Short mmCIF file of C-alpha atoms in Angstrom, two decimals:
data_model
loop_
_atom_site.label_atom_id
_atom_site.label_comp_id
_atom_site.label_asym_id
_atom_site.label_seq_id
_atom_site.Cartn_x
_atom_site.Cartn_y
_atom_site.Cartn_z
CA MET A 1 79.34 160.59 88.96
CA PHE A 2 81.57 157.60 89.31
CA GLY A 3 80.28 156.79 92.89
CA ASN A 4 77.46 157.26 94.84
CA THR A 5 75.56 160.33 94.30
CA PHE A 6 73.94 162.54 97.23
CA GLY A 7 71.10 164.85 97.04
CA MET A 8 70.13 166.86 99.96
CA LYS A 9 67.35 168.98 100.90
CA CYS A 10 66.88 170.84 104.22
CA VAL A 11 63.41 171.98 105.79
CA PHE A 12 62.51 174.07 108.44
CA ARG A 13 59.16 175.34 109.38
CA GLN A 14 57.96 173.23 106.47
CA THR A 15 59.69 175.27 103.96
CA PRO A 16 61.86 172.65 102.03
CA LYS A 17 65.09 174.30 100.35
CA ASP A 18 67.95 172.99 98.60
CA VAL A 19 71.26 172.44 100.35
CA LEU A 20 74.32 172.83 98.28
CA PHE A 21 76.85 170.25 99.60
CA CYS A 22 79.70 171.11 97.36
CA SER A 23 79.97 174.40 95.68
CA PRO A 24 83.61 174.03 93.47
CA ASP A 25 85.09 176.97 95.85
CA SER A 26 84.79 174.57 98.69
CA ARG A 27 86.36 171.61 96.97
CA PHE A 28 88.91 170.03 98.21
CA THR A 29 91.46 170.27 95.24
CA GLN A 30 94.29 167.78 93.72
CA GLN A 31 97.31 169.97 94.33
CA GLU A 32 98.93 169.72 90.57
CA LEU A 33 103.08 168.93 91.36
CA PRO A 34 104.39 169.85 87.87
CA ALA A 35 107.03 166.79 87.32
CA CYS A 36 104.17 163.93 88.15
CA LYS A 37 100.72 165.53 86.88
CA PRO A 38 98.51 163.09 85.89
CA ILE A 39 98.27 161.66 82.33
CA LEU A 40 95.44 159.59 82.81
CA THR A 41 93.36 160.52 79.50
CA PRO A 42 89.68 159.25 78.12
CA GLY A 43 91.21 157.25 75.89
CA LEU A 44 94.08 155.48 77.98
CA VAL A 45 91.49 154.51 80.10
CA MET A 46 88.82 152.99 77.94
CA ALA A 47 91.85 150.89 76.19
CA ALA A 48 92.67 149.46 79.95
CA PHE A 49 88.80 149.15 80.71
CA LEU A 50 89.59 146.18 77.30
CA VAL A 51 92.80 144.98 78.97
CA LEU A 52 91.73 144.41 82.21
CA GLY A 53 88.52 143.10 81.29
CA LEU A 54 85.93 145.69 82.35
CA THR A 55 87.22 144.74 86.09
CA PHE A 56 87.00 148.17 87.83
CA ILE A 57 83.01 149.04 86.63
CA PRO A 58 81.86 148.29 89.67
CA ILE A 59 83.52 150.93 90.25
CA GLY A 60 81.49 153.31 88.23
CA LEU A 61 84.52 154.28 85.68
CA SER A 62 82.46 153.26 82.81
CA HIS A 63 79.70 156.03 83.33
CA LEU A 64 82.65 158.72 82.28
CA SER A 65 82.17 159.52 79.27
CA ALA A 66 85.23 159.65 77.17
CA SER A 67 85.00 163.56 76.58
CA ASP A 68 85.65 163.85 80.36
CA ASN A 69 89.15 164.82 81.28
CA LEU A 70 89.98 162.85 84.12
CA ASN A 71 92.65 164.75 85.78
CA GLN A 72 90.06 167.84 86.20
CA GLN A 73 87.58 165.40 87.81
CA GLU A 74 87.69 165.76 91.71
CA ASP A 75 85.67 163.58 93.18
CA LEU A 76 87.08 161.05 91.47
CA LEU A 77 90.83 161.85 92.17
CA VAL A 78 90.12 162.51 95.80
CA TRP A 79 88.16 158.83 95.89
CA MET A 80 91.41 157.06 94.43
CA ARG A 81 93.63 158.33 96.82
CA THR A 82 95.24 155.50 99.08
CA ALA A 83 93.82 155.27 102.32
CA THR A 84 96.44 154.17 104.45
CA LEU A 85 94.02 151.78 107.29
CA PRO A 86 91.20 149.70 106.58
CA SER A 87 88.93 152.07 107.81
CA PHE A 88 89.33 155.53 106.57
CA ARG A 89 87.00 158.65 105.18
CA LYS A 90 87.02 160.21 102.18
CA LEU A 91 85.93 164.03 102.58
CA TYR A 92 82.78 165.12 99.65
CA GLY A 93 82.49 167.93 100.50
CA ARG A 94 81.48 171.41 102.69
CA ILE A 95 77.79 172.76 103.78
CA GLU A 96 78.42 176.09 102.37
CA MET A 97 75.14 177.65 104.47
CA ASP A 98 73.91 178.00 107.64
CA LEU A 99 71.64 175.40 108.89
CA GLU A 100 68.95 176.91 111.74
CA GLU A 101 68.61 174.60 114.73
CA ASN A 102 66.22 171.91 114.39
CA GLU A 103 66.53 172.53 110.91
CA ILE A 104 65.39 168.70 109.03
CA ILE A 105 68.26 167.54 106.42
CA ASN A 106 66.93 164.72 103.97
CA ILE A 107 69.81 162.63 102.60
CA VAL A 108 68.97 160.47 99.47
CA ILE A 109 72.20 158.32 98.09
CA GLN A 110 71.91 156.51 94.53
CA ASN A 111 74.32 153.53 95.47
CA ASN A 112 76.23 153.21 92.74
CA TYR A 113 78.90 150.96 94.02
CA ASN A 114 78.18 147.89 96.12
CA THR A 115 80.46 147.05 99.05
CA TYR A 116 78.36 143.92 99.74
CA THR A 117 80.16 141.23 97.93
CA PHE A 118 83.48 142.07 100.27
CA SER A 119 81.55 142.92 103.47
CA GLY A 120 82.03 146.42 103.36
CA LYS A 121 80.36 149.08 105.22
CA LYS A 122 79.87 152.68 104.01
CA LYS A 123 78.88 155.66 106.11
CA LEU A 124 77.54 159.46 105.35
CA VAL A 125 79.58 161.31 108.70
CA ILE A 126 78.23 164.94 108.79
CA SER A 127 80.05 166.42 111.35
CA THR A 128 80.68 170.25 112.40
CA THR A 129 84.37 171.89 112.03
CA THR A 130 86.02 174.91 113.37
CA TRP A 131 87.82 177.09 110.82
CA ILE A 132 91.18 175.38 111.89
CA GLY A 133 89.59 171.74 110.43
CA GLY A 134 87.93 169.04 112.64
CA LYS A 135 86.20 168.91 116.24
CA ASN A 136 88.40 166.77 118.21
CA ASP A 137 90.34 167.82 121.47
CA PHE A 138 91.41 164.68 122.17
CA LEU A 139 95.26 165.30 120.89
CA GLY A 140 94.72 169.01 123.21
CA ARG A 141 94.06 167.27 126.39
CA VAL A 142 96.63 164.40 126.12
CA TYR A 143 99.06 167.25 125.19
CA VAL A 144 97.84 169.79 128.17
CA THR A 145 98.02 166.67 130.39
CA VAL A 146 101.28 165.50 129.31
CA GLY A 147 102.68 169.18 129.35
CA GLY A 148 101.00 168.98 133.24
CA ILE A 149 102.88 165.52 134.81
CA CYS A 150 105.76 167.51 132.79
CA LEU A 151 105.47 170.46 134.68
CA LEU A 152 104.72 169.04 137.66
CA ILE A 153 107.84 166.11 138.15
CA ALA A 154 110.02 169.28 137.01
CA ILE A 155 108.76 171.12 139.65
CA THR A 156 109.14 167.94 142.23
CA TYR A 157 113.13 167.87 141.21
CA ILE A 158 113.71 171.74 142.06
CA ILE A 159 112.19 171.37 145.32
CA PHE A 160 114.12 168.39 146.28
CA TYR A 161 117.47 170.35 144.85
CA LEU A 162 116.65 173.30 146.87
CA VAL A 163 115.95 171.26 149.85
CA ARG A 164 118.79 168.12 149.95
CA PRO A 165 121.02 169.84 147.28
CA ARG A 166 123.94 167.03 146.59
CA PRO A 167 127.43 168.43 147.40
CA LEU A 168 129.30 168.90 144.44
CA GLY A 169 132.65 166.26 143.63
CA ASP A 170 131.77 164.51 147.46
CA PRO A 171 132.83 161.23 147.04
CA ALA A 172 131.06 159.70 149.51
CA TYR A 173 128.20 159.23 146.87
CA LEU A 174 130.77 156.66 144.73
CA SER A 175 130.00 152.94 144.54
CA TRP A 176 133.60 151.67 145.44
CA ASN A 177 134.03 154.20 148.51
CA LYS A 178 130.77 153.13 150.44
CA VAL A 179 131.86 150.61 153.37
CA PRO A 180 130.00 147.15 153.23
CA ALA A 181 127.34 146.68 155.47
CA SER A 182 128.15 143.85 158.21
CA ASN A 183 126.43 140.60 158.49
#
């Protein structure tokens, strides 16, 4: 693997079992676009290493064998996508099996890429998701709140219009027809 290596085991009632962290079915695959299919070949990458003076060895690309086809390695393609913000998360995979309550998950991480030199941090996030994605209710609550405020303002304007309607075409409401206040 090009980066960190993860190994997981679940322990429930003293019986360890392996956790399939990333099955081939649940991989987040790179979409293939016919016009811009990646042309990275092992020979091209190895030649680039020689030209760049082995700059990318800490990333772990040096561990790739020459027989690997780089545009087929989903882990590498996901990791090398550009992040939009300085703090980002890269999705590694999904746990495809059901976990019991009070189950202990032991995770062993082999650190193949140190971030200490530039004060970087790595974190492992395990989260639950729904069938439509991550569990984050913030945006839904904001949409409902703003929609409720807009509905309240609309109802207020309707009530004002029904109680004290403005007659159409009344010249008394024009600013140049108003009598100036006397001092």
